[in-house]
Each structure stands twice: as structure tokens, then as C-alpha cells.
Amino acid sequence: RKEVEQDPGPFNVPEGATVAFNCTYSNSASQSFFWYRQDCRKEPKLLMSVYSSGNEDGRFTAQLNRASQYISLLIRDSKLSDSATYLCVVNRNNNDMRFGAGTRLTVKP
Amino acid sequence: NAGVTQTPKFRILKIGQSMTLQCTQDMNHNYMYWYRQDPGMGLKLIYYSVGAGITDKGEVPNGYNVSRSTTEDFPLRLELAAPSQTSVYFCASSRKPGELFFGEGSRLTVL
């Protein structure tokens, strides 16, 4: 089993749609969690951290369920510029950061 | 502000050759990482470092070596290159866990 697993996608949605991505992790000792965004042929960039109580950043909402070892990302009112691959990232002990394989999103006009 | 700088950006190697991918950061970050990303796949951790003089293996360390003699530099050494090492290599640094800043990547082809 992979340590970090994500919905494979791809997700193709119209502008204005709401879309949700899921991620599960296997190491129960994992300490912190993040979502990154990667545009085609570019480096990943931090989108947001994921806090236990859930957190929002504009149109983006992240949730964490430690009991189920599950992380989610919700994007509301999708924009064309949201088209990218979204990577779930888990911090194991000692800052050993593990990435999921990513979920590709395409937002269409 | 340069951030994380990787060199070279592109390289073609023959099987059995060796090379070093350079990575330097000017943000005074303690944590540095090397990942590889194969086409259509996620990033796999090769090695990481939590400070000068300290390195640890990640998921896929075989065939690679690293050193961290200074805070700024974290070179990745490939010994005896193999076609399976064809990939895009990303170096990253962070001040605190999770907030990684990546270089633009180094595309390596082994023929």
C-alpha cells in the first residue's frame, strides 16, 4: 500500500463548479499535512496547510480526519486558472515529507 | 531573491557515467530535500537533511548519495547512472516542516 494515496483523477469540471479531492495516509504517526499545486512542467508550490480543525483560504477548504487518516481539499467556484495537479503531502517523523501521486484538475469554460 | 537554484537544468548521461546535481538556497533554511518525479507520477523522496552535517535516506535512496557540508548547499551525486534514473529531480528547502520551496528542477536522461 502506498503511504499517501490520492484520487487518481483526472477531474474535468466546468467553470464555477465545486470539486473535492481526497487523500489517505497510512502512517498514523504523521504529524502535519499540506496541499501543493503543480502546474504542467513546473515545480510544486504550497497551496495550504491542513489543520485539525479544518481551514479555509478563499475558495479553498482543507479538512483533516486523523481517526480515518484522511485529508480533503474542496475548491469552490472553480476558475480556469485552478487547472493543475494537486498534491497531498504528509510530514512523517523528523520532517520526512512524502507526496501523493497527485490529482489532475482541468477546469473548462 | 534567488530562492532555490538547481544546476544543470538539463543533462544527458550515458549508462555508467556519474554526475552531481547542484542545489543551493539563499534563504538560510535548515531543511533541504531531493525528490525525483517520473512522468505522470508524484514526487519520491530520495534524501533529506535537517541541517548541516546531517542527512537521512528517503523512499528511494539507492544509486544516490548526498552531502550537507554547509547550510546553503545540498548536492546530489549519481554514481553509475542507469536508465531507471531518467527523471526530473527537484531540490527543495524549508524553514519549517511542510512549507517547501522548490527549485525549477533538473531534467536528467540516461541513455
PDB file of C-alpha atoms in Angstrom:
ATOM      1  CA  ARG A   1       0.000   0.000   0.000  1.00  0.00           C
ATOM      2  CA  LYS A   2       1.306   3.473  -0.858  1.00  0.00           C
ATOM      3  CA  GLU A   3       1.986   5.703   2.092  1.00  0.00           C
ATOM      4  CA  VAL A   4      -0.025   8.573   0.606  1.00  0.00           C
ATOM      5  CA  GLU A   5      -2.865   7.786  -1.783  1.00  0.00           C
ATOM      6  CA  GLN A   6      -4.970  10.215  -3.768  1.00  0.00           C
ATOM      7  CA  ASP A   7      -7.939  10.071  -6.109  1.00  0.00           C
ATOM      8  CA  PRO A   8      -6.315   9.326  -9.470  1.00  0.00           C
ATOM      9  CA  GLY A   9      -8.460  11.750 -11.471  1.00  0.00           C
ATOM     10  CA  PRO A  10      -8.468  13.387 -13.877  1.00  0.00           C
ATOM     11  CA  PHE A  11     -11.274  15.688 -12.851  1.00  0.00           C
ATOM     12  CA  ASN A  12     -12.795  17.726 -15.672  1.00  0.00           C
ATOM     13  CA  VAL A  13     -15.225  20.349 -14.405  1.00  0.00           C
ATOM     14  CA  PRO A  14     -16.903  23.483 -15.794  1.00  0.00           C
ATOM     15  CA  GLU A  15     -16.049  26.915 -14.514  1.00  0.00           C
ATOM     16  CA  GLY A  16     -17.938  27.710 -11.340  1.00  0.00           C
ATOM     17  CA  ALA A  17     -18.187  24.091 -10.223  1.00  0.00           C
ATOM     18  CA  THR A  18     -17.273  22.788  -6.799  1.00  0.00           C
ATOM     19  CA  VAL A  19     -14.786  19.940  -6.752  1.00  0.00           C
ATOM     20  CA  ALA A  20     -13.327  17.864  -3.920  1.00  0.00           C
ATOM     21  CA  PHE A  21     -10.159  15.812  -3.739  1.00  0.00           C
ATOM     22  CA  ASN A  22      -9.409  13.107  -1.214  1.00  0.00           C
ATOM     23  CA  CYS A  23      -6.182  11.761   0.214  1.00  0.00           C
ATOM     24  CA  THR A  24      -5.461   8.963   2.664  1.00  0.00           C
ATOM     25  CA  TYR A  25      -2.239   8.245   4.514  1.00  0.00           C
ATOM     26  CA  SER A  26      -1.043   5.058   6.149  1.00  0.00           C
ATOM     27  CA  ASN A  27       1.403   6.256   8.800  1.00  0.00           C
ATOM     28  CA  SER A  28      -0.630   7.088  11.896  1.00  0.00           C
ATOM     29  CA  ALA A  29       2.368   8.904  13.404  1.00  0.00           C
ATOM     30  CA  SER A  30       2.280  11.514  10.642  1.00  0.00           C
ATOM     31  CA  GLN A  31       2.497  14.938  12.141  1.00  0.00           C
ATOM     32  CA  SER A  32       1.323  17.515   9.651  1.00  0.00           C
ATOM     33  CA  PHE A  33      -0.369  17.752   6.296  1.00  0.00           C
ATOM     34  CA  PHE A  34      -0.375  20.014   3.269  1.00  0.00           C
ATOM     35  CA  TRP A  35      -1.756  20.553  -0.200  1.00  0.00           C
ATOM     36  CA  TYR A  36       0.548  21.595  -3.006  1.00  0.00           C
ATOM     37  CA  ARG A  37      -0.252  22.650  -6.532  1.00  0.00           C
ATOM     38  CA  GLN A  38       1.866  21.758  -9.551  1.00  0.00           C
ATOM     39  CA  ASP A  39       1.390  23.289 -12.975  1.00  0.00           C
ATOM     40  CA  CYS A  40       2.489  21.353 -16.059  1.00  0.00           C
ATOM     41  CA  ARG A  41       6.294  21.057 -16.245  1.00  0.00           C
ATOM     42  CA  LYS A  42       6.738  23.341 -13.241  1.00  0.00           C
ATOM     43  CA  GLU A  43       7.826  22.867  -9.665  1.00  0.00           C
ATOM     44  CA  PRO A  44       5.254  22.216  -6.911  1.00  0.00           C
ATOM     45  CA  LYS A  45       4.144  25.170  -4.820  1.00  0.00           C
ATOM     46  CA  LEU A  46       2.499  25.203  -1.418  1.00  0.00           C
ATOM     47  CA  LEU A  47      -1.247  25.809  -1.639  1.00  0.00           C
ATOM     48  CA  MET A  48      -2.195  25.475   2.014  1.00  0.00           C
ATOM     49  CA  SER A  49      -1.538  23.684   5.250  1.00  0.00           C
ATOM     50  CA  VAL A  50      -4.214  21.402   6.692  1.00  0.00           C
ATOM     51  CA  TYR A  51      -5.171  21.936  10.317  1.00  0.00           C
ATOM     52  CA  SER A  52      -7.036  19.547  12.577  1.00  0.00           C
ATOM     53  CA  SER A  53      -9.996  21.887  12.894  1.00  0.00           C
ATOM     54  CA  GLY A  54     -10.204  22.441   9.148  1.00  0.00           C
ATOM     55  CA  ASN A  55      -9.224  25.672   7.459  1.00  0.00           C
ATOM     56  CA  GLU A  56     -10.214  27.936   4.609  1.00  0.00           C
ATOM     57  CA  ASP A  57      -8.251  30.141   2.271  1.00  0.00           C
ATOM     58  CA  GLY A  58     -10.616  31.988  -0.032  1.00  0.00           C
ATOM     59  CA  ARG A  59     -12.272  29.420  -2.289  1.00  0.00           C
ATOM     60  CA  PHE A  60     -10.203  26.556  -0.867  1.00  0.00           C
ATOM     61  CA  THR A  61     -11.135  24.485   2.186  1.00  0.00           C
ATOM     62  CA  ALA A  62      -8.974  21.758   3.690  1.00  0.00           C
ATOM     63  CA  GLN A  63     -10.107  19.127   6.178  1.00  0.00           C
ATOM     64  CA  LEU A  64      -8.232  16.561   8.241  1.00  0.00           C
ATOM     65  CA  ASN A  65      -9.641  13.455   9.895  1.00  0.00           C
ATOM     66  CA  ARG A  66      -6.897  11.868  11.970  1.00  0.00           C
ATOM     67  CA  ALA A  67      -9.047   8.951  13.106  1.00  0.00           C
ATOM     68  CA  SER A  68      -9.684   7.912   9.497  1.00  0.00           C
ATOM     69  CA  GLN A  69      -6.252   9.130   8.300  1.00  0.00           C
ATOM     70  CA  TYR A  70      -7.951  11.169   5.621  1.00  0.00           C
ATOM     71  CA  ILE A  71      -7.382  14.640   4.148  1.00  0.00           C
ATOM     72  CA  SER A  72      -9.564  16.536   1.729  1.00  0.00           C
ATOM     73  CA  LEU A  73      -9.422  19.671  -0.398  1.00  0.00           C
ATOM     74  CA  LEU A  74     -12.553  21.453  -1.595  1.00  0.00           C
ATOM     75  CA  ILE A  75     -12.425  24.081  -4.328  1.00  0.00           C
ATOM     76  CA  ARG A  76     -15.494  26.258  -4.760  1.00  0.00           C
ATOM     77  CA  ASP A  77     -16.374  28.385  -7.783  1.00  0.00           C
ATOM     78  CA  SER A  78     -13.629  26.822  -9.924  1.00  0.00           C
ATOM     79  CA  LYS A  79     -11.630  29.120 -12.207  1.00  0.00           C
ATOM     80  CA  LEU A  80      -9.777  28.266 -15.381  1.00  0.00           C
ATOM     81  CA  SER A  81      -6.583  29.140 -13.507  1.00  0.00           C
ATOM     82  CA  ASP A  82      -7.255  26.344 -11.000  1.00  0.00           C
ATOM     83  CA  SER A  83      -6.332  23.792 -13.681  1.00  0.00           C
ATOM     84  CA  ALA A  84      -3.295  21.982 -12.277  1.00  0.00           C
ATOM     85  CA  THR A  85      -2.270  18.847 -10.425  1.00  0.00           C
ATOM     86  CA  TYR A  86      -2.973  18.891  -6.689  1.00  0.00           C
ATOM     87  CA  LEU A  87      -0.562  17.026  -4.468  1.00  0.00           C
ATOM     88  CA  CYS A  88      -1.299  15.778  -0.962  1.00  0.00           C
ATOM     89  CA  VAL A  89       1.769  15.923   1.298  1.00  0.00           C
ATOM     90  CA  VAL A  90       2.318  14.242   4.646  1.00  0.00           C
ATOM     91  CA  ASN A  91       5.044  15.031   7.142  1.00  0.00           C
ATOM     92  CA  ARG A  92       6.181  11.853   8.886  1.00  0.00           C
ATOM     93  CA  ASN A  93       8.585  11.995  11.791  1.00  0.00           C
ATOM     94  CA  ASN A  94      11.657  14.186  11.537  1.00  0.00           C
ATOM     95  CA  ASN A  95      10.452  16.234   8.585  1.00  0.00           C
ATOM     96  CA  ASP A  96      10.443  13.352   6.147  1.00  0.00           C
ATOM     97  CA  MET A  97       7.909  14.762   3.670  1.00  0.00           C
ATOM     98  CA  ARG A  98       6.004  12.316   1.459  1.00  0.00           C
ATOM     99  CA  PHE A  99       3.950  13.257  -1.577  1.00  0.00           C
ATOM    100  CA  GLY A 100       0.937  11.587  -3.092  1.00  0.00           C
ATOM    101  CA  ALA A 101       0.878  10.933  -6.839  1.00  0.00           C
ATOM    102  CA  GLY A 102      -1.427  13.888  -7.388  1.00  0.00           C
ATOM    103  CA  THR A 103      -4.872  14.533  -8.824  1.00  0.00           C
ATOM    104  CA  ARG A 104      -5.169  16.387 -12.094  1.00  0.00           C
ATOM    105  CA  LEU A 105      -7.869  19.018 -12.413  1.00  0.00           C
ATOM    106  CA  THR A 106      -8.978  20.632 -15.646  1.00  0.00           C
ATOM    107  CA  VAL A 107     -11.476  23.474 -15.442  1.00  0.00           C
ATOM    108  CA  LYS A 108     -13.245  24.122 -18.738  1.00  0.00           C
ATOM    109  CA  PRO A 109     -15.051  27.256 -19.939  1.00  0.00           C
TER     110      PRO A 109
ATOM    111  CA  ASN B   1      15.931  36.888  -4.363  1.00  0.00           C
ATOM    112  CA  ALA B   2      17.198  33.640  -5.929  1.00  0.00           C
ATOM    113  CA  GLY B   3      15.482  31.128  -3.581  1.00  0.00           C
ATOM    114  CA  VAL B   4      16.473  27.571  -4.535  1.00  0.00           C
ATOM    115  CA  THR B   5      18.799  27.219  -7.508  1.00  0.00           C
ATOM    116  CA  GLN B   6      19.440  23.925  -9.246  1.00  0.00           C
ATOM    117  CA  THR B   7      22.050  23.187 -11.875  1.00  0.00           C
ATOM    118  CA  PRO B   8      22.135  21.877 -14.502  1.00  0.00           C
ATOM    119  CA  LYS B   9      18.596  22.276 -15.828  1.00  0.00           C
ATOM    120  CA  PHE B  10      19.081  19.576 -18.436  1.00  0.00           C
ATOM    121  CA  ARG B  11      21.608  16.766 -18.780  1.00  0.00           C
ATOM    122  CA  ILE B  12      22.024  13.645 -20.870  1.00  0.00           C
ATOM    123  CA  LEU B  13      24.204  10.899 -19.403  1.00  0.00           C
ATOM    124  CA  LYS B  14      25.440   7.633 -20.752  1.00  0.00           C
ATOM    125  CA  ILE B  15      24.890   4.462 -18.749  1.00  0.00           C
ATOM    126  CA  GLY B  16      27.607   4.087 -16.143  1.00  0.00           C
ATOM    127  CA  GLN B  17      28.586   7.756 -16.042  1.00  0.00           C
ATOM    128  CA  SER B  18      28.481   9.744 -12.815  1.00  0.00           C
ATOM    129  CA  MET B  19      27.393  13.286 -12.137  1.00  0.00           C
ATOM    130  CA  THR B  20      26.416  15.715  -9.407  1.00  0.00           C
ATOM    131  CA  LEU B  21      23.243  17.769  -9.364  1.00  0.00           C
ATOM    132  CA  GLN B  22      23.886  21.004  -7.545  1.00  0.00           C
ATOM    133  CA  CYS B  23      21.384  22.699  -5.253  1.00  0.00           C
ATOM    134  CA  THR B  24      21.882  25.898  -3.323  1.00  0.00           C
ATOM    135  CA  GLN B  25      19.485  28.077  -1.338  1.00  0.00           C
ATOM    136  CA  ASP B  26      19.915  31.596  -0.038  1.00  0.00           C
ATOM    137  CA  MET B  27      17.066  31.615   2.496  1.00  0.00           C
ATOM    138  CA  ASN B  28      19.095  30.186   5.399  1.00  0.00           C
ATOM    139  CA  HIS B  29      16.727  27.230   5.636  1.00  0.00           C
ATOM    140  CA  ASN B  30      17.797  24.299   7.770  1.00  0.00           C
ATOM    141  CA  TYR B  31      15.799  21.663   5.931  1.00  0.00           C
ATOM    142  CA  MET B  32      16.661  20.538   2.422  1.00  0.00           C
ATOM    143  CA  TYR B  33      15.295  17.752   0.244  1.00  0.00           C
ATOM    144  CA  TRP B  34      15.872  15.921  -3.016  1.00  0.00           C
ATOM    145  CA  TYR B  35      12.926  14.409  -4.875  1.00  0.00           C
ATOM    146  CA  ARG B  36      12.563  12.714  -8.212  1.00  0.00           C
ATOM    147  CA  GLN B  37       9.432  12.821 -10.337  1.00  0.00           C
ATOM    148  CA  ASP B  38       8.842  10.336 -13.112  1.00  0.00           C
ATOM    149  CA  PRO B  39       6.398  11.234 -15.934  1.00  0.00           C
ATOM    150  CA  GLY B  40       2.804  11.325 -14.704  1.00  0.00           C
ATOM    151  CA  MET B  41       3.849  10.351 -11.198  1.00  0.00           C
ATOM    152  CA  GLY B  42       4.178  12.032  -7.841  1.00  0.00           C
ATOM    153  CA  LEU B  43       7.401  13.049  -6.154  1.00  0.00           C
ATOM    154  CA  LYS B  44       9.500  10.413  -4.433  1.00  0.00           C
ATOM    155  CA  LEU B  45      11.873  11.447  -1.659  1.00  0.00           C
ATOM    156  CA  ILE B  46      15.486  10.460  -2.264  1.00  0.00           C
ATOM    157  CA  TYR B  47      17.343  12.093   0.628  1.00  0.00           C
ATOM    158  CA  TYR B  48      16.745  14.896   3.053  1.00  0.00           C
ATOM    159  CA  SER B  49      18.710  16.926   5.566  1.00  0.00           C
ATOM    160  CA  VAL B  50      17.619  18.708   8.718  1.00  0.00           C
ATOM    161  CA  GLY B  51      20.808  20.730   8.991  1.00  0.00           C
ATOM    162  CA  ALA B  52      24.450  20.949   8.037  1.00  0.00           C
ATOM    163  CA  GLY B  53      26.236  17.660   8.638  1.00  0.00           C
ATOM    164  CA  ILE B  54      23.015  15.620   8.886  1.00  0.00           C
ATOM    165  CA  THR B  55      21.457  13.588   6.084  1.00  0.00           C
ATOM    166  CA  ASP B  56      18.808  10.857   6.017  1.00  0.00           C
ATOM    167  CA  LYS B  57      17.508   8.425   3.440  1.00  0.00           C
ATOM    168  CA  GLY B  58      14.058   8.825   1.968  1.00  0.00           C
ATOM    169  CA  GLU B  59      11.972   6.354  -0.022  1.00  0.00           C
ATOM    170  CA  VAL B  60      14.315   5.768  -2.961  1.00  0.00           C
ATOM    171  CA  PRO B  61      17.964   6.399  -1.947  1.00  0.00           C
ATOM    172  CA  ASN B  62      19.621   3.564  -3.869  1.00  0.00           C
ATOM    173  CA  GLY B  63      22.016   4.781  -6.540  1.00  0.00           C
ATOM    174  CA  TYR B  64      22.360   8.238  -4.989  1.00  0.00           C
ATOM    175  CA  ASN B  65      24.475   9.986  -2.399  1.00  0.00           C
ATOM    176  CA  VAL B  66      24.265  13.395  -0.759  1.00  0.00           C
ATOM    177  CA  SER B  67      26.298  15.619   1.498  1.00  0.00           C
ATOM    178  CA  ARG B  68      25.441  18.720   3.512  1.00  0.00           C
ATOM    179  CA  SER B  69      28.646  20.479   4.463  1.00  0.00           C
ATOM    180  CA  THR B  70      27.023  23.928   4.566  1.00  0.00           C
ATOM    181  CA  THR B  71      23.527  25.245   5.235  1.00  0.00           C
ATOM    182  CA  GLU B  72      23.284  26.572   1.679  1.00  0.00           C
ATOM    183  CA  ASP B  73      24.324  23.579  -0.413  1.00  0.00           C
ATOM    184  CA  PHE B  74      22.891  20.085  -0.805  1.00  0.00           C
ATOM    185  CA  PRO B  75      24.411  18.320  -3.837  1.00  0.00           C
ATOM    186  CA  LEU B  76      23.033  15.011  -5.121  1.00  0.00           C
ATOM    187  CA  ARG B  77      25.539  12.544  -6.547  1.00  0.00           C
ATOM    188  CA  LEU B  78      24.586   9.860  -9.062  1.00  0.00           C
ATOM    189  CA  GLU B  79      27.085   7.043  -9.318  1.00  0.00           C
ATOM    190  CA  LEU B  80      26.955   4.631 -12.255  1.00  0.00           C
ATOM    191  CA  ALA B  81      23.920   6.148 -13.960  1.00  0.00           C
ATOM    192  CA  ALA B  82      21.195   3.740 -15.093  1.00  0.00           C
ATOM    193  CA  PRO B  83      18.197   4.284 -17.423  1.00  0.00           C
ATOM    194  CA  SER B  84      15.919   3.921 -14.373  1.00  0.00           C
ATOM    195  CA  GLN B  85      17.365   7.203 -13.094  1.00  0.00           C
ATOM    196  CA  THR B  86      15.903   9.117 -16.015  1.00  0.00           C
ATOM    197  CA  SER B  87      13.639  11.587 -14.262  1.00  0.00           C
ATOM    198  CA  VAL B  88      13.081  15.175 -13.209  1.00  0.00           C
ATOM    199  CA  TYR B  89      14.916  15.959  -9.994  1.00  0.00           C
ATOM    200  CA  PHE B  90      13.653  18.639  -7.642  1.00  0.00           C
ATOM    201  CA  CYS B  91      15.560  20.162  -4.773  1.00  0.00           C
ATOM    202  CA  ALA B  92      13.627  21.934  -2.027  1.00  0.00           C
ATOM    203  CA  SER B  93      14.306  23.776   1.182  1.00  0.00           C
ATOM    204  CA  SER B  94      12.180  24.841   4.127  1.00  0.00           C
ATOM    205  CA  ARG B  95      12.388  26.836   7.308  1.00  0.00           C
ATOM    206  CA  LYS B  96       9.714  24.759   8.998  1.00  0.00           C
ATOM    207  CA  PRO B  97       8.046  21.441   8.226  1.00  0.00           C
ATOM    208  CA  GLY B  98       5.771  21.392   5.217  1.00  0.00           C
ATOM    209  CA  GLU B  99       6.479  24.747   3.655  1.00  0.00           C
ATOM    210  CA  LEU B 100       8.835  23.603   0.955  1.00  0.00           C
ATOM    211  CA  PHE B 101      10.298  25.947  -1.621  1.00  0.00           C
ATOM    212  CA  PHE B 102      11.330  24.102  -4.755  1.00  0.00           C
ATOM    213  CA  GLY B 103      13.908  24.754  -7.410  1.00  0.00           C
ATOM    214  CA  GLU B 104      12.853  24.660 -11.057  1.00  0.00           C
ATOM    215  CA  GLY B 105      14.020  21.090 -11.496  1.00  0.00           C
ATOM    216  CA  SER B 106      16.774  19.273 -13.337  1.00  0.00           C
ATOM    217  CA  ARG B 107      15.768  17.008 -16.226  1.00  0.00           C
ATOM    218  CA  LEU B 108      18.099  14.042 -16.494  1.00  0.00           C
ATOM    219  CA  THR B 109      18.103  11.465 -19.286  1.00  0.00           C
ATOM    220  CA  VAL B 110      20.265   8.350 -19.085  1.00  0.00           C
ATOM    221  CA  LEU B 111      20.825   6.592 -22.409  1.00  0.00           C
TER     222      LEU B 111
END
